[in-house]
Amino acid sequence: EGAAAEHPLGSLVGKLELFWIHEPGDLPPKPAESAMGLVCFQFVQGHSSHYARVLHLSVTRPEVLQSAVSQARHLILETLPVKSLRVTVLAAEDDEQHICIDPHVERAYHQCGFRWFQLTQKLRRKKSSLLRHKKKRAVRFLVLHSQRGDADPPAPRNEIGTKAQLLLQSQTSEGATESPSVRAEVEPVEEELTFSAW
């Protein structure tokens, strides 16, 4: 909820959407009790384009993570008028200050068309046990992103305009001001899954 309340600079965010992830055809009266995962995301109205940010995606079985990522991506692109998605991924720092992530998680997202939105030269791939180590480690969040492609479902009709352009004032050597316009840039067999609202 805290992450959902954060507003990216100059952008507006929609309500937090939560969906349980299920096996195909598994929609019991109490979805939470038999759910195999959960995905939480938000629509973000930006300056140059709209995007969705996935704040949480988890599964009970690691082997279905890639399918869950793929199906969640399809659900978002099919229902929201966005040009891209951004996913927040948990990482940790080791004793040498290298950023460590679970290679299984990274591979699942990469197989579904996600790439690093933030680059770092100190990235190491380690098992997720590092994040559960008894010694307290610095935790940070990295961002992966994926653009809408030709193979993706068409975006729904969009009547939401982009936000007004940002104008930054800068002082010239003669003392006059100029206002350059700055646009914010937004940059395998799968198991079929179904979703139910939170």
PDB file of C-alpha atoms in Angstrom:
ATOM      1  CA  GLU A   1       0.000   0.000   0.000  1.00  0.00           C
ATOM      2  CA  GLY A   2       2.891   2.330   0.705  1.00  0.00           C
ATOM      3  CA  ALA A   3       4.370   1.766  -2.759  1.00  0.00           C
ATOM      4  CA  ALA A   4       0.939   2.243  -4.338  1.00  0.00           C
ATOM      5  CA  ALA A   5       0.651   5.648  -2.686  1.00  0.00           C
ATOM      6  CA  GLU A   6       3.924   6.860  -4.203  1.00  0.00           C
ATOM      7  CA  HIS A   7       3.447   9.118  -7.208  1.00  0.00           C
ATOM      8  CA  PRO A   8       6.174   9.159  -9.905  1.00  0.00           C
ATOM      9  CA  LEU A   9       7.396  12.715 -10.546  1.00  0.00           C
ATOM     10  CA  GLY A  10       4.754  14.670 -12.444  1.00  0.00           C
ATOM     11  CA  SER A  11       2.511  11.642 -13.029  1.00  0.00           C
ATOM     12  CA  LEU A  12      -0.936  10.562 -11.850  1.00  0.00           C
ATOM     13  CA  VAL A  13      -1.647   6.998 -10.707  1.00  0.00           C
ATOM     14  CA  GLY A  14      -4.848   4.975 -10.759  1.00  0.00           C
ATOM     15  CA  LYS A  15      -6.254   2.718  -8.079  1.00  0.00           C
ATOM     16  CA  LEU A  16      -4.397  -0.385  -6.995  1.00  0.00           C
ATOM     17  CA  GLU A  17      -5.673  -3.464  -8.869  1.00  0.00           C
ATOM     18  CA  LEU A  18      -5.305  -6.874  -7.185  1.00  0.00           C
ATOM     19  CA  PHE A  19      -5.957 -10.254  -8.823  1.00  0.00           C
ATOM     20  CA  TRP A  20      -5.548 -13.788  -7.515  1.00  0.00           C
ATOM     21  CA  ILE A  21      -3.801 -16.196  -9.891  1.00  0.00           C
ATOM     22  CA  HIS A  22      -5.406 -19.622 -10.371  1.00  0.00           C
ATOM     23  CA  GLU A  23      -4.984 -22.852 -12.264  1.00  0.00           C
ATOM     24  CA  PRO A  24      -7.121 -22.973 -15.453  1.00  0.00           C
ATOM     25  CA  GLY A  25     -10.809 -23.366 -14.621  1.00  0.00           C
ATOM     26  CA  ASP A  26     -10.186 -23.082 -10.873  1.00  0.00           C
ATOM     27  CA  LEU A  27     -12.578 -20.368  -9.635  1.00  0.00           C
ATOM     28  CA  PRO A  28     -13.849 -21.503  -6.213  1.00  0.00           C
ATOM     29  CA  PRO A  29     -16.276 -19.531  -3.976  1.00  0.00           C
ATOM     30  CA  LYS A  30     -13.316 -18.377  -1.857  1.00  0.00           C
ATOM     31  CA  PRO A  31     -10.565 -17.551  -4.394  1.00  0.00           C
ATOM     32  CA  ALA A  32      -7.936 -16.619  -1.806  1.00  0.00           C
ATOM     33  CA  GLU A  33      -7.902 -20.103  -0.265  1.00  0.00           C
ATOM     34  CA  SER A  34      -6.905 -21.922  -3.467  1.00  0.00           C
ATOM     35  CA  ALA A  35      -4.976 -19.151  -5.227  1.00  0.00           C
ATOM     36  CA  MET A  36      -1.516 -20.019  -6.502  1.00  0.00           C
ATOM     37  CA  GLY A  37      -0.382 -16.412  -6.672  1.00  0.00           C
ATOM     38  CA  LEU A  38      -1.204 -12.723  -6.508  1.00  0.00           C
ATOM     39  CA  VAL A  39      -0.519  -9.777  -8.815  1.00  0.00           C
ATOM     40  CA  CYS A  40      -0.961  -6.100  -7.909  1.00  0.00           C
ATOM     41  CA  PHE A  41      -0.591  -3.276 -10.443  1.00  0.00           C
ATOM     42  CA  GLN A  42      -1.489   0.345 -11.178  1.00  0.00           C
ATOM     43  CA  PHE A  43      -2.144   2.508 -14.215  1.00  0.00           C
ATOM     44  CA  VAL A  44       0.185   5.536 -14.449  1.00  0.00           C
ATOM     45  CA  GLN A  45      -0.691   8.583 -16.559  1.00  0.00           C
ATOM     46  CA  GLY A  46       2.594  10.029 -17.776  1.00  0.00           C
ATOM     47  CA  HIS A  47       3.728  12.983 -19.855  1.00  0.00           C
ATOM     48  CA  SER A  48       4.674  11.249 -23.090  1.00  0.00           C
ATOM     49  CA  SER A  49       2.757   7.980 -22.633  1.00  0.00           C
ATOM     50  CA  HIS A  50       0.934   5.822 -20.101  1.00  0.00           C
ATOM     51  CA  TYR A  51       2.392   2.745 -18.430  1.00  0.00           C
ATOM     52  CA  ALA A  52       1.439   0.162 -15.805  1.00  0.00           C
ATOM     53  CA  ARG A  53       3.589  -0.534 -12.790  1.00  0.00           C
ATOM     54  CA  VAL A  54       3.480  -3.983 -11.241  1.00  0.00           C
ATOM     55  CA  LEU A  55       4.087  -3.542  -7.519  1.00  0.00           C
ATOM     56  CA  HIS A  56       3.800  -7.207  -6.553  1.00  0.00           C
ATOM     57  CA  LEU A  57       3.715 -10.587  -8.287  1.00  0.00           C
ATOM     58  CA  SER A  58       4.177 -13.814  -6.361  1.00  0.00           C
ATOM     59  CA  VAL A  59       3.425 -17.513  -6.856  1.00  0.00           C
ATOM     60  CA  THR A  60       3.324 -20.513  -4.552  1.00  0.00           C
ATOM     61  CA  ARG A  61       5.319 -22.721  -6.967  1.00  0.00           C
ATOM     62  CA  PRO A  62       8.504 -21.361  -8.596  1.00  0.00           C
ATOM     63  CA  GLU A  63       7.974 -23.437 -11.762  1.00  0.00           C
ATOM     64  CA  VAL A  64       4.881 -21.407 -12.714  1.00  0.00           C
ATOM     65  CA  LEU A  65       6.495 -17.982 -12.246  1.00  0.00           C
ATOM     66  CA  GLN A  66       7.190 -17.496 -15.953  1.00  0.00           C
ATOM     67  CA  SER A  67       3.619 -18.418 -16.858  1.00  0.00           C
ATOM     68  CA  ALA A  68       2.292 -16.055 -14.195  1.00  0.00           C
ATOM     69  CA  VAL A  69       4.450 -13.194 -15.497  1.00  0.00           C
ATOM     70  CA  SER A  70       3.377 -13.848 -19.089  1.00  0.00           C
ATOM     71  CA  GLN A  71      -0.326 -14.113 -18.265  1.00  0.00           C
ATOM     72  CA  ALA A  72      -0.244 -11.040 -16.008  1.00  0.00           C
ATOM     73  CA  ARG A  73       1.485  -9.078 -18.772  1.00  0.00           C
ATOM     74  CA  HIS A  74      -1.218 -10.161 -21.233  1.00  0.00           C
ATOM     75  CA  LEU A  75      -3.998  -9.242 -18.774  1.00  0.00           C
ATOM     76  CA  ILE A  76      -2.579  -5.751 -18.221  1.00  0.00           C
ATOM     77  CA  LEU A  77      -1.937  -5.004 -21.897  1.00  0.00           C
ATOM     78  CA  GLU A  78      -5.392  -6.281 -22.811  1.00  0.00           C
ATOM     79  CA  THR A  79      -7.244  -4.175 -20.243  1.00  0.00           C
ATOM     80  CA  LEU A  80      -5.203  -0.974 -19.847  1.00  0.00           C
ATOM     81  CA  PRO A  81      -4.287   1.651 -22.509  1.00  0.00           C
ATOM     82  CA  VAL A  82      -0.574   1.531 -21.718  1.00  0.00           C
ATOM     83  CA  LYS A  83       2.507   1.446 -23.934  1.00  0.00           C
ATOM     84  CA  SER A  84       4.753  -0.312 -21.436  1.00  0.00           C
ATOM     85  CA  LEU A  85       4.987  -2.077 -18.083  1.00  0.00           C
ATOM     86  CA  ARG A  86       7.413  -1.611 -15.211  1.00  0.00           C
ATOM     87  CA  VAL A  87       7.984  -4.257 -12.562  1.00  0.00           C
ATOM     88  CA  THR A  88       9.598  -3.752  -9.178  1.00  0.00           C
ATOM     89  CA  VAL A  89      11.974  -6.594  -8.217  1.00  0.00           C
ATOM     90  CA  LEU A  90      13.484  -7.142  -4.776  1.00  0.00           C
ATOM     91  CA  ALA A  91      17.302  -7.281  -4.592  1.00  0.00           C
ATOM     92  CA  ALA A  92      19.912  -7.314  -1.829  1.00  0.00           C
ATOM     93  CA  GLU A  93      23.470  -6.113  -1.345  1.00  0.00           C
ATOM     94  CA  ASP A  94      26.222  -8.530  -0.362  1.00  0.00           C
ATOM     95  CA  ASP A  95      29.282  -7.710   1.749  1.00  0.00           C
ATOM     96  CA  GLU A  96      31.121  -6.343  -1.313  1.00  0.00           C
ATOM     97  CA  GLN A  97      28.159  -4.107  -2.171  1.00  0.00           C
ATOM     98  CA  HIS A  98      27.243  -6.055  -5.264  1.00  0.00           C
ATOM     99  CA  ILE A  99      23.537  -6.075  -6.034  1.00  0.00           C
ATOM    100  CA  CYS A 100      22.267  -9.660  -5.868  1.00  0.00           C
ATOM    101  CA  ILE A 101      19.092 -10.982  -7.462  1.00  0.00           C
ATOM    102  CA  ASP A 102      17.605 -14.438  -7.891  1.00  0.00           C
ATOM    103  CA  PRO A 103      18.574 -15.676 -11.404  1.00  0.00           C
ATOM    104  CA  HIS A 104      15.356 -17.727 -11.631  1.00  0.00           C
ATOM    105  CA  VAL A 105      13.275 -14.572 -11.160  1.00  0.00           C
ATOM    106  CA  GLU A 106      15.373 -12.589 -13.642  1.00  0.00           C
ATOM    107  CA  ARG A 107      15.142 -15.369 -16.253  1.00  0.00           C
ATOM    108  CA  ALA A 108      11.344 -15.637 -15.888  1.00  0.00           C
ATOM    109  CA  TYR A 109      10.913 -11.928 -16.612  1.00  0.00           C
ATOM    110  CA  HIS A 110      13.452 -11.894 -19.441  1.00  0.00           C
ATOM    111  CA  GLN A 111      11.653 -14.805 -21.145  1.00  0.00           C
ATOM    112  CA  CYS A 112       8.501 -12.655 -21.111  1.00  0.00           C
ATOM    113  CA  GLY A 113      10.131  -9.669 -22.787  1.00  0.00           C
ATOM    114  CA  PHE A 114      11.219  -7.631 -19.760  1.00  0.00           C
ATOM    115  CA  ARG A 115      14.594  -5.885 -19.660  1.00  0.00           C
ATOM    116  CA  TRP A 116      16.385  -3.835 -17.019  1.00  0.00           C
ATOM    117  CA  PHE A 117      15.082  -0.283 -16.775  1.00  0.00           C
ATOM    118  CA  GLN A 118      17.906   0.602 -14.385  1.00  0.00           C
ATOM    119  CA  LEU A 119      21.396  -0.567 -15.294  1.00  0.00           C
ATOM    120  CA  THR A 120      24.157  -1.418 -12.842  1.00  0.00           C
ATOM    121  CA  GLN A 121      27.679  -2.759 -13.240  1.00  0.00           C
ATOM    122  CA  LYS A 122      27.570  -4.617  -9.918  1.00  0.00           C
ATOM    123  CA  LEU A 123      24.808  -7.122 -10.619  1.00  0.00           C
ATOM    124  CA  ARG A 124      25.271 -10.679  -9.346  1.00  0.00           C
ATOM    125  CA  ARG A 125      22.958 -13.653  -9.745  1.00  0.00           C
ATOM    126  CA  LYS A 126      22.477 -15.613  -6.525  1.00  0.00           C
ATOM    127  CA  LYS A 127      19.840 -17.883  -5.077  1.00  0.00           C
ATOM    128  CA  SER A 128      17.038 -16.181  -3.203  1.00  0.00           C
ATOM    129  CA  SER A 129      18.426 -17.610   0.055  1.00  0.00           C
ATOM    130  CA  LEU A 130      20.663 -14.526   0.099  1.00  0.00           C
ATOM    131  CA  LEU A 131      17.587 -12.400   0.717  1.00  0.00           C
ATOM    132  CA  ARG A 132      16.612 -14.633   3.663  1.00  0.00           C
ATOM    133  CA  HIS A 133      20.107 -14.652   5.212  1.00  0.00           C
ATOM    134  CA  LYS A 134      20.266 -14.269   8.997  1.00  0.00           C
ATOM    135  CA  LYS A 135      22.592 -11.318   8.636  1.00  0.00           C
ATOM    136  CA  LYS A 136      20.637  -8.158   7.909  1.00  0.00           C
ATOM    137  CA  ARG A 137      21.411  -6.940   4.401  1.00  0.00           C
ATOM    138  CA  ALA A 138      20.679  -3.743   2.570  1.00  0.00           C
ATOM    139  CA  VAL A 139      17.594  -4.233   0.437  1.00  0.00           C
ATOM    140  CA  ARG A 140      16.772  -2.279  -2.684  1.00  0.00           C
ATOM    141  CA  PHE A 141      14.235  -2.412  -5.462  1.00  0.00           C
ATOM    142  CA  LEU A 142      15.220  -2.645  -9.119  1.00  0.00           C
ATOM    143  CA  VAL A 143      12.933  -2.032 -12.074  1.00  0.00           C
ATOM    144  CA  LEU A 144      12.375  -4.160 -15.180  1.00  0.00           C
ATOM    145  CA  HIS A 145      10.326  -2.853 -18.099  1.00  0.00           C
ATOM    146  CA  SER A 146       8.630  -4.196 -21.209  1.00  0.00           C
ATOM    147  CA  GLN A 147       7.207  -2.311 -24.195  1.00  0.00           C
ATOM    148  CA  ARG A 148       3.952  -3.212 -25.939  1.00  0.00           C
ATOM    149  CA  GLY A 149       4.812  -5.093 -29.140  1.00  0.00           C
ATOM    150  CA  ASP A 150       3.092  -6.187 -32.342  1.00  0.00           C
ATOM    151  CA  ALA A 151       2.396  -9.645 -30.908  1.00  0.00           C
ATOM    152  CA  ASP A 152       0.602  -8.193 -27.865  1.00  0.00           C
ATOM    153  CA  PRO A 153      -3.165  -7.690 -27.710  1.00  0.00           C
ATOM    154  CA  PRO A 154      -4.351  -4.317 -29.057  1.00  0.00           C
ATOM    155  CA  ALA A 155      -4.726  -1.590 -26.470  1.00  0.00           C
ATOM    156  CA  PRO A 156      -8.285  -0.763 -25.433  1.00  0.00           C
ATOM    157  CA  ARG A 157      -9.781   2.522 -26.606  1.00  0.00           C
ATOM    158  CA  ASN A 158      -7.953   5.345 -24.868  1.00  0.00           C
ATOM    159  CA  GLU A 159      -9.639   8.611 -23.977  1.00  0.00           C
ATOM    160  CA  ILE A 160      -7.087   9.502 -21.333  1.00  0.00           C
ATOM    161  CA  GLY A 161      -4.744  12.196 -22.587  1.00  0.00           C
ATOM    162  CA  THR A 162      -1.110  12.518 -21.587  1.00  0.00           C
ATOM    163  CA  LYS A 163      -0.161  15.121 -19.030  1.00  0.00           C
ATOM    164  CA  ALA A 164       0.983  18.567 -20.081  1.00  0.00           C
ATOM    165  CA  GLN A 165       4.616  18.976 -21.064  1.00  0.00           C
ATOM    166  CA  LEU A 166       7.109  19.896 -18.348  1.00  0.00           C
ATOM    167  CA  LEU A 167       8.802  23.280 -18.683  1.00  0.00           C
ATOM    168  CA  LEU A 168      12.057  23.942 -16.873  1.00  0.00           C
ATOM    169  CA  GLN A 169      13.383  27.477 -16.406  1.00  0.00           C
ATOM    170  CA  SER A 170      17.105  28.023 -16.927  1.00  0.00           C
ATOM    171  CA  GLN A 171      19.128  31.227 -16.540  1.00  0.00           C
ATOM    172  CA  THR A 172      21.246  32.387 -19.518  1.00  0.00           C
ATOM    173  CA  SER A 173      24.519  34.267 -19.229  1.00  0.00           C
ATOM    174  CA  GLU A 174      22.780  37.563 -20.126  1.00  0.00           C
ATOM    175  CA  GLY A 175      20.267  37.099 -17.317  1.00  0.00           C
ATOM    176  CA  ALA A 176      17.320  36.222 -19.550  1.00  0.00           C
ATOM    177  CA  THR A 177      15.394  33.058 -19.006  1.00  0.00           C
ATOM    178  CA  GLU A 178      14.733  30.336 -21.510  1.00  0.00           C
ATOM    179  CA  SER A 179      12.311  27.443 -21.139  1.00  0.00           C
ATOM    180  CA  PRO A 180      13.510  24.293 -22.853  1.00  0.00           C
ATOM    181  CA  SER A 181      10.795  21.670 -23.091  1.00  0.00           C
ATOM    182  CA  VAL A 182      11.690  18.428 -21.355  1.00  0.00           C
ATOM    183  CA  ARG A 183       9.669  15.293 -21.975  1.00  0.00           C
ATOM    184  CA  ALA A 184       9.762  12.443 -19.454  1.00  0.00           C
ATOM    185  CA  GLU A 185      10.745   9.274 -21.311  1.00  0.00           C
ATOM    186  CA  VAL A 186       8.944   6.108 -20.663  1.00  0.00           C
ATOM    187  CA  GLU A 187      10.872   3.810 -21.693  1.00  0.00           C
ATOM    188  CA  PRO A 188       8.889 -21.412 -24.108  1.00  0.00           C
ATOM    189  CA  VAL A 189       5.741 -23.201 -23.549  1.00  0.00           C
ATOM    190  CA  GLU A 190       3.547 -21.477 -21.046  1.00  0.00           C
ATOM    191  CA  GLU A 191       1.011 -22.844 -18.630  1.00  0.00           C
ATOM    192  CA  GLU A 192      -2.356 -21.133 -18.979  1.00  0.00           C
ATOM    193  CA  LEU A 193      -3.594 -19.393 -15.828  1.00  0.00           C
ATOM    194  CA  THR A 194      -6.772 -17.580 -14.823  1.00  0.00           C
ATOM    195  CA  PHE A 195      -7.320 -14.512 -12.649  1.00  0.00           C
ATOM    196  CA  SER A 196      -9.997 -13.488 -10.147  1.00  0.00           C
ATOM    197  CA  ALA A 197     -10.503 -10.073  -8.569  1.00  0.00           C
ATOM    198  CA  TRP A 198      -9.205  -9.519  -5.019  1.00  0.00           C
TER     199      TRP A 198
END
